CSV table of C-alpha atoms and ligand atoms in Angstrom, one decimal:
chain,number,residue,atom,x,y,z
A,26,MET,CA,65.3,-73.0,4.4
A,27,THR,CA,62.2,-72.2,2.7
A,28,GLU,CA,61.4,-74.7,0.0
A,29,THR,CA,59.1,-74.7,-3.0
A,30,ASP,CA,58.3,-76.6,-6.2
A,31,VAL,CA,58.6,-73.7,-8.6
A,32,LEU,CA,60.3,-70.3,-8.1
A,33,ILE,CA,59.1,-67.6,-10.1
A,34,VAL,CA,61.4,-64.6,-10.7
A,35,GLY,CA,59.7,-61.4,-11.5
A,36,GLY,CA,55.9,-60.3,-10.7
A,37,GLY,CA,55.4,-58.8,-14.0
A,38,LEU,CA,52.8,-60.3,-16.4
A,39,ALA,CA,54.6,-63.2,-17.4
A,40,GLY,CA,55.4,-64.3,-13.6
A,41,LEU,CA,52.0,-63.6,-12.4
A,42,SER,CA,50.3,-65.5,-15.2
A,43,ALA,CA,52.7,-68.5,-14.4
A,44,ALA,CA,51.6,-68.2,-10.7
A,45,ARG,CA,47.9,-68.1,-11.6
A,46,GLY,CA,48.4,-71.2,-13.7
A,47,LEU,CA,49.8,-73.1,-10.9
A,48,ARG,CA,47.7,-71.9,-8.3
A,49,GLY,CA,46.0,-75.0,-6.2
A,50,LYS,CA,47.9,-77.4,-8.3
A,51,LYS,CA,51.9,-76.9,-7.5
A,52,LYS,CA,53.7,-75.2,-4.7
A,53,TYR,CA,55.3,-71.9,-6.0
A,54,LEU,CA,56.8,-68.8,-4.7
A,55,LEU,CA,57.0,-65.7,-6.6
A,56,VAL,CA,59.9,-63.1,-5.8
A,57,GLU,CA,59.5,-59.3,-7.1
A,58,LYS,CA,62.5,-57.0,-6.4
A,59,GLU,CA,60.1,-53.8,-6.6
A,60,ALA,CA,57.6,-52.9,-3.8
A,61,ARG,CA,54.8,-53.6,-6.1
A,62,ILE,CA,53.9,-55.9,-8.7
A,63,GLY,CA,53.4,-55.3,-12.2
A,64,GLY,CA,56.7,-54.9,-13.8
A,65,LEU,CA,56.6,-52.8,-17.3
A,66,ALA,CA,52.8,-53.0,-16.9
A,67,SER,CA,52.5,-50.7,-13.7
A,68,SER,CA,51.2,-47.4,-13.0
A,69,VAL,CA,52.3,-44.5,-10.7
A,70,SER,CA,49.9,-42.1,-9.0
A,71,ARG,CA,51.2,-38.6,-8.6
A,72,ASN,CA,48.8,-35.5,-7.6
A,73,GLY,CA,45.6,-36.8,-9.1
A,74,PHE,CA,47.4,-38.2,-12.2
A,75,THR,CA,48.0,-42.0,-13.3
A,76,PHE,CA,51.1,-42.3,-15.4
A,77,ASP,CA,52.1,-45.9,-17.0
A,78,TYR,CA,55.5,-46.7,-18.3
A,79,SER,CA,54.6,-45.1,-21.7
A,80,GLY,CA,51.2,-46.3,-23.5
A,81,HIS,CA,50.4,-49.5,-22.5
A,82,LEU,CA,47.8,-50.7,-24.7
A,83,LEU,CA,45.9,-54.2,-24.8
A,84,HIS,CA,46.0,-55.5,-28.2
A,85,LEU,CA,44.5,-59.0,-28.0
A,86,HIS,CA,45.2,-61.7,-30.5
A,87,TRP,CA,44.3,-65.3,-28.9
A,88,LYS,CA,41.0,-66.2,-27.7
A,89,GLU,CA,42.2,-67.9,-24.3
A,90,THR,CA,44.2,-65.0,-23.3
A,91,GLY,CA,42.0,-62.3,-24.7
A,92,ASP,CA,39.1,-63.8,-22.9
A,93,LEU,CA,40.9,-64.0,-19.6
A,94,ILE,CA,42.3,-60.5,-19.7
A,95,LEU,CA,38.9,-59.0,-20.4
A,96,ARG,CA,37.0,-61.2,-17.9
A,97,LEU,CA,39.8,-60.3,-15.4
A,98,LEU,CA,39.0,-56.7,-16.0
A,99,LYS,CA,35.3,-57.1,-15.7
A,100,ASN,CA,33.7,-54.0,-16.8
A,101,ASN,CA,37.0,-51.9,-16.2
A,102,HIS,CA,38.0,-51.3,-20.1
A,103,PHE,CA,37.4,-49.2,-22.9
A,104,LYS,CA,37.6,-50.5,-26.4
A,105,LEU,CA,39.3,-47.7,-28.6
A,106,LYS,CA,40.1,-47.6,-32.4
A,107,ARG,CA,43.7,-46.4,-32.9
A,108,ASN,CA,44.3,-42.8,-33.8
A,109,ALA,CA,47.8,-42.6,-34.3
A,110,TRP,CA,49.8,-40.1,-36.5
A,111,ILE,CA,53.4,-39.2,-38.0
A,112,HIS,CA,54.7,-35.7,-37.8
A,113,LEU,CA,56.9,-35.1,-40.5
A,114,ALA,CA,57.9,-31.9,-42.8
A,115,GLY,CA,55.5,-29.8,-40.9
A,116,VAL,CA,52.5,-32.0,-41.7
A,117,GLU,CA,51.0,-35.0,-40.0
A,118,VAL,CA,49.8,-38.1,-41.9
A,119,PRO,CA,47.9,-41.1,-40.1
A,120,TYR,CA,49.8,-44.3,-39.0
A,121,PRO,CA,51.2,-46.5,-40.7
A,122,PHE,CA,53.2,-44.2,-42.8
A,123,GLN,CA,53.7,-46.4,-45.9
A,124,ALA,CA,50.0,-46.8,-46.2
A,125,ASN,CA,48.8,-43.2,-45.7
A,126,LEU,CA,50.9,-40.9,-47.9
A,127,TYR,CA,48.2,-38.6,-49.0
A,128,GLY,CA,49.0,-35.6,-47.0
A,129,LEU,CA,52.5,-35.4,-47.6
A,130,PRO,CA,54.4,-32.6,-49.7
A,131,GLU,CA,54.2,-33.6,-53.4
A,132,LYS,CA,58.0,-34.2,-53.6
A,133,ILE,CA,58.3,-36.4,-50.7
A,134,LYS,CA,55.1,-38.3,-51.7
A,135,SER,CA,56.5,-38.9,-55.4
A,136,GLU,CA,59.8,-40.0,-53.9
A,137,CYS,CA,57.9,-42.6,-51.6
A,138,VAL,CA,55.6,-43.8,-54.1
A,139,SER,CA,58.0,-44.1,-57.0
A,140,GLY,CA,60.5,-46.0,-54.6
A,141,PHE,CA,58.0,-48.2,-53.2
A,142,LEU,CA,56.9,-49.4,-56.9
A,143,ALA,CA,60.6,-49.7,-57.9
A,144,ALA,CA,61.2,-51.9,-55.0
A,145,TYR,CA,58.0,-53.9,-55.5
A,146,ASN,CA,59.1,-54.9,-59.1
A,147,ASN,CA,62.7,-55.4,-58.2
A,148,SER,CA,62.2,-57.8,-55.5
A,149,HIS,CA,60.2,-61.0,-56.5
A,150,LYS,CA,59.4,-61.7,-52.8
A,151,PRO,CA,59.7,-58.4,-51.3
A,152,TYR,CA,58.1,-59.2,-48.0
A,153,ALA,CA,60.0,-62.4,-47.1
A,154,LEU,CA,62.8,-62.1,-44.8
A,155,GLY,CA,66.0,-62.5,-46.6
A,156,HIS,CA,68.8,-64.4,-44.9
A,157,THR,CA,72.4,-64.6,-45.3
A,158,GLN,CA,74.4,-67.7,-44.1
A,159,LYS,CA,74.9,-66.5,-40.7
A,160,SER,CA,72.0,-64.4,-39.9
A,161,PRO,CA,68.5,-62.7,-40.9
A,162,GLU,CA,68.8,-59.6,-43.4
A,163,VAL,CA,69.8,-56.4,-41.6
A,164,PHE,CA,66.9,-53.7,-41.2
A,165,SER,CA,68.6,-51.1,-43.3
A,166,ARG,CA,68.6,-53.5,-46.6
A,167,TRP,CA,65.2,-55.0,-45.5
A,168,THR,CA,63.4,-51.7,-45.5
A,169,ARG,CA,65.0,-50.6,-48.7
A,170,ARG,CA,64.3,-53.7,-50.5
A,171,VAL,CA,60.7,-53.7,-48.9
A,172,PHE,CA,59.4,-50.3,-49.0
A,173,GLY,CA,62.0,-48.7,-51.3
A,174,GLU,CA,64.3,-45.5,-50.9
A,175,GLY,CA,61.7,-42.7,-50.3
A,176,ILE,CA,59.8,-44.6,-47.4
A,177,SER,CA,63.0,-45.8,-45.9
A,178,LYS,CA,64.7,-42.1,-46.1
A,179,TYR,CA,61.6,-40.4,-44.8
A,180,PHE,CA,60.5,-42.6,-42.1
A,181,MET,CA,61.7,-46.2,-41.8
A,182,LEU,CA,65.4,-45.3,-41.3
A,183,PRO,CA,65.2,-42.1,-39.2
A,184,TYR,CA,62.4,-43.4,-37.0
A,185,ASN,CA,64.1,-46.8,-36.3
A,186,ALA,CA,67.4,-45.2,-35.6
A,187,LYS,CA,65.8,-43.2,-33.1
A,188,LEU,CA,63.9,-46.1,-31.4
A,189,TRP,CA,66.8,-48.7,-31.4
A,190,GLN,CA,69.9,-46.5,-30.9
A,191,TYR,CA,71.8,-49.2,-32.7
A,192,PRO,CA,73.2,-49.2,-36.1
A,193,LEU,CA,70.6,-50.2,-38.7
A,194,ASP,CA,73.2,-52.1,-40.7
A,195,ARG,CA,73.6,-54.5,-37.8
A,196,LEU,CA,70.1,-54.6,-36.4
A,197,THR,CA,68.5,-57.6,-38.1
A,198,ALA,CA,64.7,-57.3,-39.5
A,199,ASP,CA,63.4,-60.6,-37.7
A,200,TRP,CA,61.3,-58.7,-35.3
A,201,CYS,CA,59.5,-56.6,-38.1
A,202,ALA,CA,56.9,-59.2,-39.1
A,203,PRO,CA,54.2,-58.7,-36.5
A,204,PHE,CA,55.0,-55.0,-36.0
A,205,VAL,CA,55.5,-53.4,-39.2
A,206,PRO,CA,52.3,-53.2,-41.7
A,207,MET,CA,53.2,-54.3,-45.1
A,208,PRO,CA,50.7,-52.9,-47.7
A,209,GLU,CA,49.9,-54.1,-51.4
A,210,PRO,CA,51.1,-51.7,-54.3
A,211,ARG,CA,47.3,-51.0,-54.8
A,212,GLU,CA,46.9,-49.9,-51.2
A,213,VAL,CA,49.9,-47.6,-51.2
A,214,LEU,CA,48.7,-45.9,-54.4
A,215,GLU,CA,45.0,-45.5,-53.3
A,216,ALA,CA,46.1,-44.0,-49.8
A,217,ALA,CA,48.6,-41.7,-51.6
A,218,TYR,CA,46.4,-40.2,-54.1
A,219,ALA,CA,42.8,-40.6,-52.8
A,220,ARG,CA,42.5,-39.4,-48.9
A,221,LYS,CA,41.8,-43.3,-47.8
A,222,LYS,CA,43.0,-43.6,-44.4
A,223,ARG,CA,44.2,-47.3,-43.5
A,224,ALA,CA,43.8,-49.0,-40.3
A,225,MET,CA,46.6,-51.6,-40.7
A,226,GLY,CA,48.9,-53.2,-38.3
A,227,TYR,CA,48.8,-55.2,-34.9
A,228,ASN,CA,46.9,-52.7,-33.1
A,229,PRO,CA,44.0,-50.7,-35.1
A,230,VAL,CA,41.8,-51.7,-32.1
A,231,PHE,CA,42.8,-51.8,-28.5
A,232,TYR,CA,41.8,-52.0,-25.0
A,233,TYR,CA,42.7,-50.0,-22.0
A,234,PRO,CA,41.5,-49.9,-18.3
A,235,GLU,CA,38.7,-47.5,-17.5
A,236,ARG,CA,40.3,-46.8,-14.0
A,237,ASP,CA,43.8,-47.3,-12.6
A,238,GLY,CA,45.9,-47.1,-15.6
A,239,ILE,CA,47.5,-50.5,-16.8
A,240,GLN,CA,48.2,-51.3,-13.1
A,241,ALA,CA,44.7,-52.8,-13.5
A,242,LEU,CA,45.7,-55.7,-15.2
A,243,PRO,CA,48.6,-57.1,-12.9
A,244,ASP,CA,46.2,-56.5,-9.9
A,245,ALA,CA,43.4,-58.3,-11.5
A,246,LEU,CA,45.7,-61.3,-12.3
A,247,ALA,CA,47.3,-61.2,-8.9
A,248,ALA,CA,43.7,-61.4,-7.1
A,249,GLY,CA,43.7,-64.3,-4.7
A,250,LEU,CA,47.4,-65.4,-5.4
A,251,LYS,CA,49.3,-66.2,-2.5
A,252,ASP,CA,53.1,-66.5,-1.9
A,253,ILE,CA,53.7,-63.3,-3.9
A,254,HIS,CA,56.6,-61.5,-2.2
A,255,THR,CA,57.6,-58.0,-3.1
A,256,GLY,CA,60.6,-56.2,-2.3
A,257,CYS,CA,62.4,-59.6,-2.5
A,258,GLN,CA,65.2,-59.4,-5.2
A,259,LEU,CA,67.0,-62.7,-6.5
A,260,GLU,CA,70.6,-61.9,-5.6
A,261,SER,CA,72.7,-65.0,-6.7
A,262,LEU,CA,71.5,-68.6,-7.6
A,263,ASP,CA,73.2,-71.8,-7.1
A,264,ILE,CA,71.9,-73.8,-10.0
A,265,LYS,CA,73.9,-77.0,-9.0
A,266,ASN,CA,72.0,-77.1,-5.6
A,267,LYS,CA,69.0,-75.6,-6.9
A,268,THR,CA,69.0,-72.8,-4.3
A,269,ALA,CA,68.3,-69.3,-4.9
A,270,PHE,CA,69.3,-66.5,-2.4
A,271,ILE,CA,66.6,-63.9,-2.1
A,272,ARG,CA,66.9,-60.4,-0.2
A,273,ARG,CA,64.6,-60.5,2.9
A,274,LEU,CA,63.8,-64.2,2.2
A,275,GLY,CA,67.2,-65.9,2.3
A,276,ALA,CA,67.8,-69.3,0.9
A,277,VAL,CA,65.0,-70.8,-1.2
A,278,LYS,CA,65.3,-74.2,-2.5
A,279,TYR,CA,63.4,-75.1,-5.7
A,280,LYS,CA,62.6,-77.9,-8.0
A,281,SER,CA,62.0,-75.7,-11.2
A,282,LEU,CA,62.6,-71.9,-11.9
A,283,ILE,CA,60.8,-69.6,-14.0
A,284,ASN,CA,62.6,-66.8,-14.7
A,285,THR,CA,61.2,-63.4,-16.1
A,286,MET,CA,63.7,-60.7,-15.1
A,287,PRO,CA,66.2,-59.8,-18.1
A,288,LEU,CA,68.0,-62.6,-19.2
A,289,LYS,CA,71.6,-61.0,-19.6
A,290,TYR,CA,71.4,-59.9,-16.0
A,291,PHE,CA,69.7,-63.3,-14.5
A,292,ALA,CA,72.7,-65.2,-16.2
A,293,GLY,CA,75.0,-62.7,-14.2
A,294,LEU,CA,73.8,-63.8,-10.9
A,295,ILE,CA,74.5,-67.6,-11.6
A,296,LYS,CA,77.4,-68.8,-9.3
A,297,SER,CA,79.8,-71.1,-11.2
A,298,PRO,CA,77.7,-70.9,-14.5
A,299,PRO,CA,77.9,-73.5,-17.0
A,300,ASP,CA,80.8,-73.1,-19.6
A,301,GLY,CA,80.2,-70.4,-21.9
A,302,LEU,CA,77.4,-68.6,-20.3
A,303,ARG,CA,79.0,-65.5,-19.2
A,304,LYS,CA,80.4,-65.0,-22.8
A,305,LEU,CA,77.1,-65.8,-24.6
A,306,SER,CA,75.0,-63.4,-22.2
A,307,ALA,CA,77.8,-60.6,-22.9
A,308,ARG,CA,76.7,-60.7,-26.5
A,309,LEU,CA,72.8,-59.5,-25.5
A,310,ARG,CA,72.2,-56.0,-25.9
A,311,HIS,CA,69.3,-53.6,-25.4
A,312,ASN,CA,68.4,-49.9,-25.5
A,313,SER,CA,66.8,-47.7,-22.6
A,314,VAL,CA,63.6,-45.6,-22.9
A,315,HIS,CA,63.2,-42.5,-20.8
A,316,VAL,CA,59.5,-41.8,-20.4
A,317,LEU,CA,58.7,-38.2,-19.5
A,318,ASN,CA,55.1,-38.0,-18.1
A,319,LEU,CA,53.5,-34.6,-18.1
A,320,GLY,CA,50.1,-33.3,-16.6
A,321,VAL,CA,49.2,-30.2,-18.7
A,322,LYS,CA,46.2,-27.9,-18.9
A,323,GLY,CA,43.9,-29.6,-21.4
A,324,THR,CA,45.0,-30.2,-25.0
A,325,SER,CA,42.1,-30.3,-27.7
A,326,SER,CA,43.5,-33.0,-29.6
A,327,LYS,CA,41.7,-36.4,-29.9
A,328,LYS,CA,45.0,-38.1,-31.1
A,329,HIS,CA,46.3,-41.2,-29.1
A,330,TRP,CA,49.9,-40.6,-29.9
A,331,THR,CA,52.3,-39.3,-32.7
A,332,TYR,CA,55.4,-40.8,-34.2
A,333,PHE,CA,58.5,-38.0,-34.5
A,334,PRO,CA,61.1,-39.6,-37.1
A,335,GLU,CA,62.8,-36.1,-37.7
A,336,ARG,CA,66.2,-35.6,-35.7
A,337,GLU,CA,65.4,-32.0,-34.5
A,338,PHE,CA,62.8,-33.8,-31.9
A,339,LEU,CA,64.8,-35.7,-29.3
A,340,PHE,CA,61.9,-37.9,-28.5
A,341,TYR,CA,60.6,-40.6,-31.0
A,342,ARG,CA,56.8,-40.7,-29.8
A,343,ALA,CA,54.4,-38.3,-27.9
A,344,GLY,CA,51.0,-39.9,-26.5
A,345,ILE,CA,48.1,-38.3,-24.9
A,346,ALA,CA,47.2,-41.0,-22.2
A,347,THR,CA,43.8,-39.2,-21.4
A,348,ASN,CA,42.7,-39.7,-24.8
A,349,PHE,CA,42.9,-43.7,-23.5
A,350,SER,CA,41.0,-42.9,-20.6
A,351,ARG,CA,40.0,-39.6,-19.0
A,352,ASN,CA,40.4,-40.8,-15.5
A,353,LEU,CA,44.1,-40.6,-15.7
A,354,ALA,CA,44.1,-36.9,-14.8
A,355,PRO,CA,42.0,-34.6,-12.5
A,356,LYS,CA,39.1,-32.7,-14.6
A,357,GLY,CA,40.6,-30.0,-17.0
A,358,ARG,CA,43.9,-31.6,-17.2
A,359,ASP,CA,45.6,-34.0,-19.5
A,360,SER,CA,48.2,-36.5,-19.2
A,361,LEU,CA,51.1,-36.8,-22.0
A,362,TYR,CA,53.8,-39.7,-22.3
A,363,ILE,CA,56.9,-38.6,-24.2
A,364,GLU,CA,59.4,-41.2,-25.1
A,365,THR,CA,63.3,-40.8,-25.8
A,366,ALA,CA,65.4,-43.8,-26.3
A,367,THR,CA,69.4,-44.3,-25.6
A,368,ASP,CA,71.5,-46.9,-26.4
A,369,GLY,CA,71.4,-48.2,-22.7
A,370,GLY,CA,73.1,-45.2,-21.2
A,371,LYS,CA,71.4,-42.7,-18.8
A,372,LEU,CA,69.8,-39.6,-20.2
A,373,ASP,CA,70.6,-36.0,-18.7
A,374,HIS,CA,66.8,-35.5,-17.7
A,375,ALA,CA,67.4,-31.5,-17.3
A,376,ALA,CA,68.9,-31.2,-20.6
A,377,ALA,CA,66.5,-33.4,-22.2
A,378,GLU,CA,63.7,-31.6,-20.9
A,379,LYS,CA,64.6,-28.3,-22.8
A,380,ASN,CA,64.5,-29.9,-25.8
A,381,ILE,CA,61.5,-31.8,-25.4
A,382,PHE,CA,59.4,-28.8,-24.3
A,383,ARG,CA,60.7,-27.0,-27.2
A,384,GLY,CA,59.7,-30.0,-29.5
A,385,LEU,CA,56.2,-30.4,-28.0
A,386,VAL,CA,55.2,-26.9,-28.9
A,387,LYS,CA,56.7,-27.2,-32.1
A,388,GLY,CA,54.9,-30.3,-32.7
A,389,GLY,CA,51.6,-28.9,-31.7
A,390,ILE,CA,51.2,-31.3,-28.7
A,391,ILE,CA,50.9,-28.4,-26.2
A,392,LYS,CA,50.5,-24.7,-26.9
A,393,ARG,CA,53.1,-23.5,-24.4
A,394,GLU,CA,55.4,-24.7,-21.9
A,395,SER,CA,53.7,-22.9,-19.1
A,396,ASP,CA,50.5,-25.2,-19.7
A,397,ILE,CA,52.9,-28.2,-18.0
A,398,VAL,CA,51.5,-28.6,-14.2
A,399,GLU,CA,53.0,-32.0,-13.4
A,400,LYS,CA,56.1,-33.9,-14.4
A,401,LEU,CA,57.2,-37.5,-13.7
A,402,TRP,CA,60.2,-39.3,-15.6
A,403,LEU,CA,59.9,-43.1,-15.4
A,404,ASP,CA,63.2,-44.7,-17.0
A,405,ILE,CA,63.2,-48.3,-18.6
A,406,PRO,CA,66.7,-49.1,-18.4
A,407,CYS,CA,66.1,-52.5,-20.4
A,408,ALA,CA,63.4,-51.6,-22.9
A,409,TYR,CA,63.8,-53.0,-26.4
A,410,VAL,CA,66.4,-55.8,-26.9
A,411,ILE,CA,68.5,-55.4,-29.9
A,412,TYR,CA,67.9,-58.2,-32.6
A,413,ASP,CA,71.3,-58.8,-34.3
A,414,ALA,CA,73.7,-61.5,-35.3
A,415,ASP,CA,75.0,-62.0,-31.8
A,416,ARG,CA,71.4,-62.5,-30.3
A,417,ASN,CA,70.6,-65.0,-33.0
A,418,LYS,CA,73.7,-67.0,-32.1
A,419,ALA,CA,73.7,-66.6,-28.3
A,420,LEU,CA,70.1,-66.7,-27.3
A,421,PRO,CA,69.3,-70.5,-28.2
A,422,ALA,CA,72.5,-71.7,-26.5
A,423,ILE,CA,71.6,-69.5,-23.2
A,424,LEU,CA,67.9,-70.9,-23.2
A,425,SER,CA,69.3,-74.6,-23.7
A,426,LEU,CA,71.9,-74.2,-21.1
A,427,LEU,CA,69.1,-73.0,-18.6
A,428,LYS,CA,66.6,-75.5,-19.6
A,429,ALA,CA,68.7,-78.3,-19.0
A,430,ARG,CA,69.3,-77.1,-15.3
A,431,GLY,CA,65.5,-76.7,-14.7
A,432,ILE,CA,65.2,-73.2,-15.5
A,433,ARG,CA,62.6,-71.9,-18.1
A,434,SER,CA,63.1,-68.0,-19.0
A,435,ILE,CA,60.0,-66.6,-20.3
A,436,GLY,CA,58.7,-63.0,-21.2
A,437,ARG,CA,59.8,-60.2,-22.9
A,438,TYR,CA,62.9,-60.0,-21.0
A,439,GLY,CA,63.4,-63.5,-20.0
A,440,ALA,CA,63.0,-64.8,-23.3
A,441,TRP,CA,64.7,-61.6,-24.7
A,442,LYS,CA,62.5,-60.7,-27.4
A,443,TYR,CA,60.1,-57.9,-28.8
A,444,SER,CA,56.8,-58.9,-27.3
A,445,PHE,CA,53.8,-57.4,-25.9
A,446,MET,CA,51.6,-57.9,-22.7
A,447,GLU,CA,49.3,-60.7,-23.9
A,448,GLU,CA,52.3,-62.6,-25.2
A,449,SER,CA,53.6,-62.5,-21.5
A,450,VAL,CA,50.4,-63.8,-20.1
A,451,LYS,CA,50.1,-66.4,-22.7
A,452,GLU,CA,53.7,-67.6,-22.0
A,453,GLY,CA,53.3,-67.6,-18.2
A,454,LEU,CA,50.2,-69.8,-18.6
A,455,GLU,CA,51.9,-72.2,-20.9
A,456,THR,CA,54.9,-72.4,-18.9
A,457,ALA,CA,52.7,-73.4,-15.8
A,458,ARG,CA,50.9,-75.8,-17.9
A,459,GLU,CA,54.4,-77.4,-19.1
A,460,LEU,CA,55.4,-77.8,-15.5
A,461,LEU,CA,52.3,-79.6,-14.4
A,462,ILE,CA,52.2,-82.0,-17.5
A,463,ALA,CA,55.9,-82.7,-16.5
A,464,GLY,CA,54.7,-83.5,-12.8
B,3,FAD,C1,58.2,-48.3,-24.2
B,3,FAD,C2,57.4,-49.7,-24.0
B,3,FAD,C3,56.2,-49.5,-24.6
B,3,FAD,C4,55.3,-50.6,-24.4
B,3,FAD,N1,53.9,-50.6,-24.8
B,3,FAD,C5,53.1,-51.7,-24.9
B,3,FAD,C6,51.9,-51.8,-25.6
B,3,FAD,O1,51.3,-50.8,-25.8
B,3,FAD,N2,51.3,-52.8,-25.4
B,3,FAD,C7,51.7,-54.0,-25.0
B,3,FAD,O2,50.9,-55.1,-25.1
B,3,FAD,N3,52.9,-54.3,-24.6
B,3,FAD,C8,53.7,-53.0,-24.6
B,3,FAD,N4,55.0,-53.0,-24.0
B,3,FAD,C9,55.7,-54.4,-23.7
B,3,FAD,C10,55.1,-54.8,-22.4
B,3,FAD,O3,55.5,-53.8,-21.3
B,3,FAD,C11,55.7,-56.2,-21.9
B,3,FAD,O4,55.6,-57.2,-22.9
B,3,FAD,C12,55.2,-57.0,-20.7
B,3,FAD,O5,54.8,-55.8,-19.7
B,3,FAD,C13,56.3,-57.6,-20.1
B,3,FAD,O6,56.1,-58.5,-18.9
B,3,FAD,P1,57.0,-59.5,-18.5
B,3,FAD,O7,56.4,-59.8,-17.1
B,3,FAD,O8,57.6,-60.4,-19.6
B,3,FAD,O9,58.3,-58.5,-18.1
B,3,FAD,P2,58.4,-57.5,-16.8
B,3,FAD,O10,57.3,-56.6,-16.9
B,3,FAD,O11,59.6,-56.8,-17.2
B,3,FAD,O12,58.6,-58.1,-15.5
B,3,FAD,C14,59.8,-58.8,-15.1
B,3,FAD,C15,59.7,-58.4,-13.6
B,3,FAD,O13,61.0,-58.9,-12.8
B,3,FAD,C16,61.2,-58.2,-11.6
B,3,FAD,N5,62.7,-58.3,-11.5
B,3,FAD,C17,63.8,-58.0,-12.0
B,3,FAD,N6,65.0,-58.2,-11.6
B,3,FAD,C18,64.7,-59.1,-10.5
B,3,FAD,C19,65.4,-60.0,-9.5
B,3,FAD,N7,66.6,-59.8,-9.5
B,3,FAD,N8,64.6,-60.4,-8.4
B,3,FAD,C20,63.2,-60.3,-8.7
B,3,FAD,N9,62.5,-59.8,-9.4
B,3,FAD,C21,62.9,-59.1,-10.4
B,3,FAD,C22,61.1,-56.7,-12.4
B,3,FAD,O14,60.8,-55.7,-11.3
B,3,FAD,C23,59.8,-56.9,-13.2
B,3,FAD,O15,58.6,-56.8,-12.2
B,3,FAD,C24,55.7,-52.0,-24.1
B,3,FAD,C25,57.2,-52.2,-23.7
B,3,FAD,C26,58.0,-51.1,-23.7
B,3,FAD,C27,59.2,-51.1,-23.2
């Protein structure tokens, strides 16, 4: 039987970073079910195009991980200033909506401004997250309290309904703080009545690899790492005897385990699970995102991506990947990614395409359908984890049941949260450090 100190499940950024942190200090073995490493931060090559699982842009927030990521990429990166827009009522305004109301039709603008001011005056702490006894405030209430009726009606509610595919009066707002920009009244007013484009939010500047798509990052993280096994899926786990059963490797005995695969499904692989684990993990929910990547005859737009809150568009966002790097497509061609969400169910690709192509022409992303020269669907079955009262109750209990049995569950899906690439790298390194300290 194979033996190791640390078994790492998943070769995405969290798993690879954990392996990197342990390298040369502790015996580890990383198993990845796919034939390649990278997880969601992977890229697929097709006839001269390089497609990601939707836009994967590096916004860096911490010195250690930011420096590491840029050092690993060497000179293979561009630094870009976000150029993101919202398509609404036949016009486009810059992102974030709430801080860029200038170009909207007058009626919509005045509803948004007056609603915002009324909300601001009504709520003595508008930006704080309210809690009931049981759970954080729900999104539909939070957005009305913070942004008012107009901004909620035209953007926050329809856009988030499309993205999350979950009732907004059950979705809690505890994921919002880092991701939803919150301007002050002065900023909202200035940007509504004088054209003053505001760059707010978590990603006004970001990095992207010059070559090879986002796959360049996991490839650089993995360089020089041994004991990475692709095509090796964790199939079941005996946590009492600390033995994992891995496709193509067989039984692997471990002392500690770092999990980065989706927590809900990881829990389902445990034989004779601790009391309550199955029931708790059944309370975790997620949506699915279906990314239609397109190669097209050149577009003239310099935009990075556009949000589409209106229901007539099936997709919630459409991006032009070649505006991150021209190297993602052959000369004279552009590469687009179009994101549509479902509530965890499958999407009928053929039916969706008809609606999407019509929407892309109407939304001004392409001139005509015949400009499309390449097409690749990439589905993300577990894409955004749902924040609700069930998650709030179940998650801490699941993580502590696992930790008591030598299992640390980390990363976007292991820790079951809304997070970004750098955070997975950070958690992988920190978890490795914790295990080294524990001895
Ligand atoms: C639509 C979308 C857009 C995004 N855009 C951005 C962005 O612009 N910028 C940003 O910073 N972040 C973005 N993210 C988030 C980013 O993708 C993640 O934070 C990061 O890639 C997660 O890395 P991870 O290692 O935690 O998880 P993952 O990448 O999911 O890695 C987990 C790994 O586990 C493997 N696995 C699963 N089951 C098993 C099994 N049974 N046995 C073995 N292996 C298994 C999987 O194949 C996978 O490789 C986006 C996410 C989505 C869904």
